[in-house]
Amino acid sequence: MRTATLLTTALAAAGGLAAVALLRPDQTPEPRPVTSATAEDHAAEEITHAEPARLPVGEVAAGSGSTRAGPAGTPLGFAHSTDGAVSAATAWLTVVEGSGVLDPSRRAAILKAIGDADFVTDAGRRIADRRTALGTVHDGHVIALAQPELGAFRVVTASRNKASVDVWYPYQIALLAPGQAPGPAGWKRARIALRWDGERRDWRLTADPAFTDGPDPQAQRPSFVSRAQTLIRYGTGWHTYAGARE
């Protein structure tokens, strides 16, 4: 009797093992239930919450790269290289999306300085329609501003004499009454086609940029991580501009 008591006590000290050791031969152990703590532990092992990586930084700074100025200060004279094409595409996007071309007295000269005849015709018509749609306000003024340095770019295709570049950027356009503040910017993508002109020693726009709305990062100055997260569904190859801001 004393021996049996000592055996029972020893097995009890061994925890779960005791329950199995004391079963009769005709008994089978019941399966151990999975507790909520165990399920949570497994979930924690399987799920990771890695932040999306920042976009790589390109060699091109938005608004730079020109070597001379044309009508109304239009930047001209970009390098005969892929980086030169990206610089030209970005600089000229801010021109065709800016306030300067909304002035009909300067529009034709500006557009002819940066693009071929098809571009001049199509962009000129689009910009004229946009200006008409804004209407007029007595003593008001127009704001039209693209800020690619807050977005990103990618090279879609590039060869020695042709290039296609995507730019993602915030854009504001409005006709403001005196004292009225502009509203929040919208976000757009533009695909810009260029060719190298050996006689002019510069890139040229071959067509009016193809514009698409969005994606919207839900911030006027998105972080670098937010930019990567926002563009993840829109293809690879995106870069932030050198010297870009958050």
Short mmCIF file of N, CA, C and O in Angstrom, two decimals, residues 42-131:
data_model
loop_
_atom_site.label_atom_id
_atom_site.label_comp_id
_atom_site.label_asym_id
_atom_site.label_seq_id
_atom_site.Cartn_x
_atom_site.Cartn_y
_atom_site.Cartn_z
N HIS A 42 0.33 30.53 -32.74
CA HIS A 42 0.54 30.10 -34.13
C HIS A 42 0.30 31.26 -35.09
O HIS A 42 1.04 31.44 -36.06
N ALA A 43 -0.74 32.04 -34.86
CA ALA A 43 -1.04 33.17 -35.74
C ALA A 43 0.11 34.16 -35.73
O ALA A 43 0.48 34.72 -36.76
N ALA A 44 0.68 34.40 -34.55
CA ALA A 44 1.78 35.35 -34.44
C ALA A 44 2.99 34.87 -35.22
O ALA A 44 3.75 35.67 -35.79
N GLU A 45 3.18 33.53 -35.28
CA GLU A 45 4.32 32.99 -36.00
C GLU A 45 4.13 33.11 -37.51
O GLU A 45 5.07 33.29 -38.26
N GLU A 46 2.88 33.00 -37.97
CA GLU A 46 2.62 32.95 -39.41
C GLU A 46 2.44 34.31 -40.04
O GLU A 46 2.65 34.47 -41.23
N ILE A 47 2.00 35.31 -39.30
CA ILE A 47 1.68 36.61 -39.86
C ILE A 47 2.81 37.59 -39.57
O ILE A 47 3.24 37.74 -38.43
N THR A 48 3.29 38.23 -40.60
CA THR A 48 4.29 39.28 -40.43
C THR A 48 3.69 40.59 -40.93
O THR A 48 2.85 40.61 -41.81
N HIS A 49 4.15 41.68 -40.38
CA HIS A 49 3.62 43.00 -40.72
C HIS A 49 4.76 43.90 -41.21
O HIS A 49 4.99 44.98 -40.69
N ALA A 50 5.48 43.43 -42.20
CA ALA A 50 6.61 44.20 -42.71
C ALA A 50 6.13 45.46 -43.43
O ALA A 50 5.19 45.41 -44.22
N GLU A 51 6.74 46.57 -43.13
CA GLU A 51 6.41 47.81 -43.82
C GLU A 51 6.92 47.72 -45.26
O GLU A 51 7.97 47.14 -45.52
N PRO A 52 6.18 48.29 -46.24
CA PRO A 52 6.67 48.28 -47.62
C PRO A 52 7.96 49.09 -47.72
O PRO A 52 8.13 50.10 -47.05
N ALA A 53 8.87 48.62 -48.56
CA ALA A 53 10.15 49.29 -48.70
C ALA A 53 9.96 50.65 -49.38
O ALA A 53 9.03 50.85 -50.15
N ARG A 54 10.84 51.56 -49.08
CA ARG A 54 10.84 52.84 -49.78
C ARG A 54 11.19 52.63 -51.24
O ARG A 54 11.91 51.71 -51.60
N LEU A 55 10.66 53.49 -52.10
CA LEU A 55 11.04 53.44 -53.50
C LEU A 55 12.51 53.83 -53.64
O LEU A 55 13.01 54.67 -52.88
N PRO A 56 13.23 53.26 -54.60
CA PRO A 56 14.60 53.71 -54.83
C PRO A 56 14.63 55.16 -55.29
O PRO A 56 13.66 55.66 -55.87
N VAL A 57 15.72 55.83 -55.02
CA VAL A 57 15.87 57.24 -55.39
C VAL A 57 16.56 57.32 -56.75
O VAL A 57 17.63 56.74 -56.94
N GLY A 58 15.93 58.02 -57.69
CA GLY A 58 16.52 58.16 -59.01
C GLY A 58 17.61 59.23 -59.05
O GLY A 58 17.83 59.97 -58.09
N GLU A 59 18.28 59.30 -60.18
CA GLU A 59 19.35 60.29 -60.36
C GLU A 59 18.81 61.66 -60.76
O GLU A 59 19.53 62.64 -60.76
N VAL A 60 17.53 61.71 -61.12
CA VAL A 60 16.94 62.94 -61.67
C VAL A 60 16.27 63.75 -60.57
O VAL A 60 15.51 63.21 -59.76
N ALA A 61 16.56 65.03 -60.53
CA ALA A 61 15.85 65.95 -59.63
C ALA A 61 14.77 66.66 -60.43
O ALA A 61 15.01 67.13 -61.55
N ALA A 62 13.56 66.69 -59.89
CA ALA A 62 12.45 67.32 -60.59
C ALA A 62 12.75 68.78 -60.89
O ALA A 62 13.20 69.52 -60.03
N GLY A 63 12.51 69.18 -62.14
CA GLY A 63 12.69 70.59 -62.50
C GLY A 63 14.11 70.97 -62.84
O GLY A 63 14.41 72.15 -63.03
N SER A 64 15.03 69.99 -62.91
CA SER A 64 16.42 70.34 -63.22
C SER A 64 16.85 69.68 -64.52
O SER A 64 16.13 68.86 -65.09
N GLY A 65 18.03 70.03 -64.98
CA GLY A 65 18.60 69.38 -66.15
C GLY A 65 18.64 70.23 -67.40
O GLY A 65 19.32 69.87 -68.36
N SER A 66 17.92 71.33 -67.44
CA SER A 66 17.94 72.17 -68.64
C SER A 66 19.20 73.03 -68.67
O SER A 66 19.79 73.35 -67.64
N THR A 67 19.59 73.42 -69.89
CA THR A 67 20.79 74.25 -70.06
C THR A 67 20.48 75.62 -70.65
O THR A 67 21.36 76.46 -70.75
N ARG A 68 19.23 75.84 -71.04
CA ARG A 68 18.86 77.16 -71.57
C ARG A 68 17.37 77.36 -71.37
O ARG A 68 16.64 76.42 -71.04
N ALA A 69 16.92 78.57 -71.58
CA ALA A 69 15.50 78.91 -71.40
C ALA A 69 14.91 79.36 -72.73
O ALA A 69 15.56 80.04 -73.53
N GLY A 70 13.64 79.00 -72.93
CA GLY A 70 12.92 79.40 -74.13
C GLY A 70 11.83 80.40 -73.81
O GLY A 70 11.94 81.16 -72.83
N PRO A 71 10.75 80.45 -74.58
CA PRO A 71 9.67 81.42 -74.37
C PRO A 71 9.10 81.32 -72.95
O PRO A 71 8.87 80.23 -72.42
N ALA A 72 8.91 82.46 -72.34
CA ALA A 72 8.35 82.56 -70.99
C ALA A 72 9.14 81.73 -69.98
O ALA A 72 8.60 81.23 -69.00
N GLY A 73 10.47 81.63 -70.23
CA GLY A 73 11.32 80.90 -69.29
C GLY A 73 11.21 79.39 -69.37
O GLY A 73 11.69 78.68 -68.47
N THR A 74 10.63 78.86 -70.43
CA THR A 74 10.46 77.42 -70.57
C THR A 74 11.82 76.73 -70.60
O THR A 74 12.69 77.10 -71.38
N PRO A 75 12.04 75.72 -69.74
CA PRO A 75 13.34 75.03 -69.71
C PRO A 75 13.56 74.22 -70.98
O PRO A 75 12.69 73.47 -71.42
N LEU A 76 14.75 74.34 -71.55
CA LEU A 76 15.13 73.63 -72.77
C LEU A 76 16.57 73.12 -72.63
O LEU A 76 17.28 73.49 -71.70
N GLY A 77 16.98 72.30 -73.60
CA GLY A 77 18.37 71.86 -73.63
C GLY A 77 18.70 70.75 -72.65
O GLY A 77 19.62 70.89 -71.83
N PHE A 78 18.01 69.62 -72.78
CA PHE A 78 18.23 68.49 -71.86
C PHE A 78 19.21 67.50 -72.48
O PHE A 78 19.34 67.40 -73.70
N ALA A 79 19.87 66.74 -71.64
CA ALA A 79 20.91 65.81 -72.09
C ALA A 79 20.35 64.69 -72.95
O ALA A 79 19.22 64.23 -72.75
N HIS A 80 21.18 64.23 -73.90
CA HIS A 80 20.81 63.12 -74.76
C HIS A 80 21.09 61.80 -74.03
O HIS A 80 22.04 61.08 -74.33
N SER A 81 20.23 61.51 -73.06
CA SER A 81 20.36 60.32 -72.21
C SER A 81 18.99 60.01 -71.62
O SER A 81 18.06 60.81 -71.72
N THR A 82 18.89 58.84 -70.99
CA THR A 82 17.62 58.49 -70.34
C THR A 82 17.30 59.47 -69.23
O THR A 82 16.15 59.91 -69.09
N ASP A 83 18.30 59.83 -68.43
CA ASP A 83 18.06 60.81 -67.38
C ASP A 83 17.64 62.15 -67.96
O ASP A 83 16.79 62.86 -67.40
N GLY A 84 18.21 62.51 -69.10
CA GLY A 84 17.82 63.75 -69.76
C GLY A 84 16.37 63.70 -70.21
O GLY A 84 15.63 64.70 -70.11
N ALA A 85 15.94 62.53 -70.70
CA ALA A 85 14.54 62.37 -71.12
C ALA A 85 13.60 62.49 -69.93
O ALA A 85 12.54 63.12 -70.02
N VAL A 86 13.97 61.87 -68.80
CA VAL A 86 13.13 61.97 -67.60
C VAL A 86 13.06 63.42 -67.12
O VAL A 86 11.99 63.91 -66.74
N SER A 87 14.20 64.12 -67.14
CA SER A 87 14.21 65.52 -66.72
C SER A 87 13.32 66.37 -67.62
O SER A 87 12.56 67.21 -67.15
N ALA A 88 13.41 66.14 -68.93
CA ALA A 88 12.58 66.90 -69.87
C ALA A 88 11.11 66.58 -69.66
O ALA A 88 10.26 67.50 -69.61
N ALA A 89 10.78 65.31 -69.52
CA ALA A 89 9.38 64.91 -69.32
C ALA A 89 8.80 65.57 -68.08
O ALA A 89 7.67 66.07 -68.09
N THR A 90 9.58 65.58 -67.01
CA THR A 90 9.10 66.14 -65.74
C THR A 90 8.96 67.65 -65.82
O THR A 90 7.94 68.22 -65.39
N ALA A 91 9.98 68.31 -66.37
CA ALA A 91 9.93 69.76 -66.48
C ALA A 91 8.79 70.22 -67.38
O ALA A 91 8.06 71.17 -67.06
N TRP A 92 8.59 69.53 -68.49
CA TRP A 92 7.55 69.94 -69.43
C TRP A 92 6.15 69.56 -68.95
O TRP A 92 5.17 70.20 -69.32
N LEU A 93 6.06 68.55 -68.11
CA LEU A 93 4.78 68.25 -67.48
C LEU A 93 4.34 69.43 -66.61
O LEU A 93 3.17 69.83 -66.65
N THR A 94 5.26 69.99 -65.86
CA THR A 94 4.90 71.14 -65.02
C THR A 94 4.55 72.36 -65.88
O THR A 94 3.76 73.21 -65.45
N VAL A 95 5.09 72.41 -67.10
CA VAL A 95 4.76 73.51 -68.02
C VAL A 95 3.33 73.34 -68.55
O VAL A 95 2.51 74.26 -68.46
N VAL A 96 3.02 72.15 -69.10
CA VAL A 96 1.70 71.97 -69.73
C VAL A 96 0.59 71.86 -68.68
O VAL A 96 -0.58 72.03 -69.01
N GLU A 97 0.94 71.60 -67.41
CA GLU A 97 -0.05 71.56 -66.33
C GLU A 97 -0.03 72.85 -65.52
O GLU A 97 -0.76 72.96 -64.53
N GLY A 98 0.78 73.82 -65.93
CA GLY A 98 0.94 75.05 -65.15
C GLY A 98 0.07 76.19 -65.63
O GLY A 98 -0.65 76.10 -66.63
N SER A 99 0.15 77.30 -64.90
CA SER A 99 -0.68 78.47 -65.20
C SER A 99 -0.26 79.18 -66.47
O SER A 99 -1.09 79.81 -67.14
N GLY A 100 1.03 79.09 -66.83
CA GLY A 100 1.54 79.87 -67.96
C GLY A 100 0.84 79.58 -69.27
O GLY A 100 0.51 80.50 -70.03
N VAL A 101 0.56 78.30 -69.56
CA VAL A 101 -0.05 77.96 -70.84
C VAL A 101 -1.54 78.27 -70.87
O VAL A 101 -2.18 78.19 -71.94
N LEU A 102 -2.13 78.60 -69.72
CA LEU A 102 -3.54 79.01 -69.73
C LEU A 102 -3.72 80.40 -70.34
O LEU A 102 -4.83 80.78 -70.70
N ASP A 103 -2.63 81.13 -70.48
CA ASP A 103 -2.64 82.45 -71.12
C ASP A 103 -2.53 82.26 -72.63
O ASP A 103 -1.49 81.84 -73.13
N PRO A 104 -3.59 82.54 -73.38
CA PRO A 104 -3.55 82.28 -74.83
C PRO A 104 -2.50 83.08 -75.57
O PRO A 104 -2.06 82.68 -76.65
N SER A 105 -2.06 84.18 -75.01
CA SER A 105 -1.06 85.00 -75.70
C SER A 105 0.33 84.35 -75.67
O SER A 105 1.20 84.71 -76.47
N ARG A 106 0.56 83.43 -74.75
CA ARG A 106 1.86 82.78 -74.64
C ARG A 106 1.82 81.29 -74.99
O ARG A 106 2.86 80.66 -75.19
N ARG A 107 0.63 80.73 -75.06
CA ARG A 107 0.49 79.28 -75.16
C ARG A 107 1.19 78.69 -76.38
O ARG A 107 1.97 77.74 -76.26
N ALA A 108 0.91 79.22 -77.56
CA ALA A 108 1.44 78.62 -78.79
C ALA A 108 2.96 78.62 -78.80
O ALA A 108 3.59 77.61 -79.16
N ALA A 109 3.58 79.70 -78.39
CA ALA A 109 5.05 79.78 -78.39
C ALA A 109 5.66 78.77 -77.43
O ALA A 109 6.68 78.13 -77.73
N ILE A 110 5.05 78.62 -76.27
CA ILE A 110 5.56 77.66 -75.27
C ILE A 110 5.45 76.24 -75.80
O ILE A 110 6.41 75.46 -75.73
N LEU A 111 4.29 75.88 -76.34
CA LEU A 111 4.08 74.52 -76.80
C LEU A 111 4.99 74.19 -77.99
O LEU A 111 5.53 73.07 -78.08
N LYS A 112 5.18 75.11 -78.91
CA LYS A 112 6.05 74.87 -80.05
C LYS A 112 7.50 74.69 -79.64
O LYS A 112 8.28 74.01 -80.34
N ALA A 113 7.88 75.27 -78.54
CA ALA A 113 9.27 75.16 -78.08
C ALA A 113 9.59 73.78 -77.53
O ALA A 113 10.76 73.40 -77.47
N ILE A 114 8.58 73.01 -77.13
CA ILE A 114 8.85 71.74 -76.46
C ILE A 114 8.31 70.51 -77.18
O ILE A 114 8.63 69.39 -76.78
N GLY A 115 7.50 70.70 -78.25
CA GLY A 115 6.91 69.51 -78.86
C GLY A 115 6.66 69.62 -80.34
O GLY A 115 6.75 70.70 -80.94
N ASP A 116 6.35 68.46 -80.92
CA ASP A 116 6.06 68.36 -82.35
C ASP A 116 4.65 68.88 -82.66
O ASP A 116 3.87 69.19 -81.76
N ALA A 117 4.33 68.92 -83.95
CA ALA A 117 3.08 69.53 -84.40
C ALA A 117 1.85 68.84 -83.81
O ALA A 117 0.90 69.51 -83.39
N ASP A 118 1.85 67.52 -83.75
CA ASP A 118 0.69 66.81 -83.19
C ASP A 118 0.50 67.17 -81.72
O ASP A 118 -0.63 67.35 -81.26
N PHE A 119 1.60 67.26 -80.99
CA PHE A 119 1.52 67.67 -79.59
C PHE A 119 0.96 69.07 -79.47
O PHE A 119 0.06 69.33 -78.65
N VAL A 120 1.45 70.00 -80.28
CA VAL A 120 1.01 71.40 -80.20
C VAL A 120 -0.50 71.49 -80.45
O VAL A 120 -1.22 72.19 -79.73
N THR A 121 -0.99 70.76 -81.45
CA THR A 121 -2.42 70.82 -81.78
C THR A 121 -3.27 70.24 -80.65
O THR A 121 -4.23 70.87 -80.18
N ASP A 122 -2.93 69.03 -80.21
CA ASP A 122 -3.76 68.34 -79.21
C ASP A 122 -3.68 69.00 -77.84
O ASP A 122 -4.70 69.19 -77.17
N ALA A 123 -2.48 69.33 -77.42
CA ALA A 123 -2.32 69.97 -76.11
C ALA A 123 -2.95 71.36 -76.12
O ALA A 123 -3.59 71.77 -75.14
N GLY A 124 -2.79 72.08 -77.22
CA GLY A 124 -3.37 73.42 -77.31
C GLY A 124 -4.88 73.39 -77.19
O GLY A 124 -5.48 74.21 -76.49
N ARG A 125 -5.51 72.41 -77.83
CA ARG A 125 -6.97 72.29 -77.77
C ARG A 125 -7.41 71.92 -76.34
O ARG A 125 -8.38 72.49 -75.82
N ARG A 126 -6.71 70.97 -75.73
CA ARG A 126 -7.08 70.55 -74.37
C ARG A 126 -6.94 71.69 -73.38
O ARG A 126 -7.82 71.91 -72.53
N ILE A 127 -5.85 72.43 -73.47
CA ILE A 127 -5.60 73.52 -72.52
C ILE A 127 -6.60 74.65 -72.72
O ILE A 127 -7.09 75.25 -71.75
N ALA A 128 -6.94 74.95 -73.98
CA ALA A 128 -7.94 75.99 -74.26
C ALA A 128 -9.30 75.60 -73.68
O ALA A 128 -10.00 76.43 -73.07
N ASP A 129 -9.69 74.34 -73.85
CA ASP A 129 -10.96 73.87 -73.30
C ASP A 129 -10.94 73.93 -71.77
O ASP A 129 -11.95 74.28 -71.14
N ARG A 130 -9.81 73.61 -71.18
CA ARG A 130 -9.69 73.65 -69.72
C ARG A 130 -9.86 75.08 -69.21
O ARG A 130 -10.55 75.32 -68.23
N ARG A 131 -9.23 76.01 -69.90
CA ARG A 131 -9.34 77.41 -69.47
C ARG A 131 -10.76 77.92 -69.61
O ARG A 131 -11.27 78.64 -68.72
#
